[in-house]
């Protein structure tokens, strides 16, 4: 066991290893580790070499200008993101290649080729210009997962108008705050979208926000559901009327490398949302480079990222990365459980999906629903699986590998953040021997370290705080309108190093194991324990589908371990099972880590992107009133859990 002085203790051992299958390696984009050495020898030269894969109107003068903590990449260069994502593929004779297979939740389908995408993007761009949107103006986009969403994003990029996409599940207040912070004067939305078989309203929500955003001049509205909406004369316009009649060519703006491409707001743990600012060239390079190398992209792949575009994963790995690489992707509007638990597997079979990228929360939901749903479909087209958003527990990793991947597909566990823009820690599937639950190693060109409170690198085998030691092309350039908060949040704790905010340990082979947000670390009798490791231990019991662990104030130990546990279908909760799980953790990790309380719950409070909101669970565990719940996916969940917790007392 580690010493008590460790920043975060490394507790959980997982030693299964999965080398790249030889047949995968034989045809992989990267099949040996030379790329790591080349990148490490001269990172700037490496990124410059990679940047040649983009299309430039004018090449850059300087690769990197670094005045900590402010970086500029490829200064002097001029390019356009939409040209890189669309025009160049059409110009290269690949106009007939499918860019997206769209699958609506009600079952409507449409294949959109790169040539058609180009026309649609140009028409939308021309419509925005007609409305008076100029280079530099911010455009807020509030839409369901329909084709018009990536089209709108690319249209903004084409005319140099930074977009700020607000996830369609967010409330009117969240939309209002983002419109105001970005000072957006134009909004693109839809009448609504579909979720679990029912239309939900977006325009009505938008109208509530717009009542308090007087600077907004026009709203472009996509008709998706056909439900009745109020259109305000002079302000609101139908997409199908305005966009359809536009010319299908639109000259792209020549943007500077460092021109803003978009803002994406993250809620942060408290306070006002942060507008994470990404610029053009570095972001496009980071997303296209990682999409090609991490997902081993081949020309005939059918790639499906099951995230929502309203989350950074969708920006980088549904829109910019895959399109910059000319990939064929799937765009699915709805939920994984409608009309049946096999909807995802049906989609994979229909389109012959070869690469699936999704979140551990989805994998654990599928585990809970049972393997029989996947068993109904032919998933043999799959050749690579990806995971993002949270640490993936080894048991979920193994289930994903066996049940979905048939034991033949490498898994890339990709660590990154809205702020990092693209994947930074991940296996390269043709090179890296993976271990279930580890994101393995920093990608070529990326500088990372694990440090203690004082900022000293911790030896292998120990836990601490993840930091990034040098700038990277797709890094955030700031928090919109708040340079001080940017410095304070990311660069003040360890001067010259980017503070990630995640705990991490490296095992004795140097593999990185992400341990969750440092705000979630518990202090049990002086042991700094990551919630992730206790959760992984709980989930390793085959009866457990999902677990969330928090610290609860305790007069004796400072904090005590409180576990919320979701059981797999068919398993019944009982006090005995609670005792067994406490014992299981104590045996696997140590008596000091024995949970004080195990509470069975049908659900957990999660953000829209599926991250467990442990902050709210801490409130429940300690009987406090709830903090901010505006970014919860389902606001009723916490009340359900709270009601259950008053009847289920601590079972010590
Ligand atoms: C892409 C995304 C960022 C936070 C990050 C981590 C957690 C993401 C992983 C992960 C362990 C992973 N952007 N996180 N990926 N933790 N393993 N593979 O999620 O801005 O929404 O969240 O998500 O805590 O700091 S995000």
mmCIF file of C-alpha atoms in Angstrom, residues 237-246:
data_model
loop_
_atom_site.group_PDB
_atom_site.id
_atom_site.type_symbol
_atom_site.label_atom_id
_atom_site.label_comp_id
_atom_site.label_asym_id
_atom_site.label_seq_id
_atom_site.Cartn_x
_atom_site.Cartn_y
_atom_site.Cartn_z
ATOM 1 C CA UNK A 237 -37.311 32.466 -40.300
ATOM 2 C CA UNK A 238 -37.797 28.919 -41.530
ATOM 3 C CA UNK A 239 -34.638 27.160 -42.667
ATOM 4 C CA UNK A 240 -36.499 25.403 -45.497
ATOM 5 C CA UNK A 241 -37.647 28.732 -46.877
ATOM 6 C CA UNK A 242 -34.475 30.766 -46.516
ATOM 7 C CA UNK A 243 -31.747 28.174 -47.028
ATOM 8 C CA UNK A 244 -33.355 26.290 -49.914
ATOM 9 C CA UNK A 245 -33.447 29.291 -52.218
ATOM 10 C CA UNK A 246 -29.772 30.205 -51.812
#
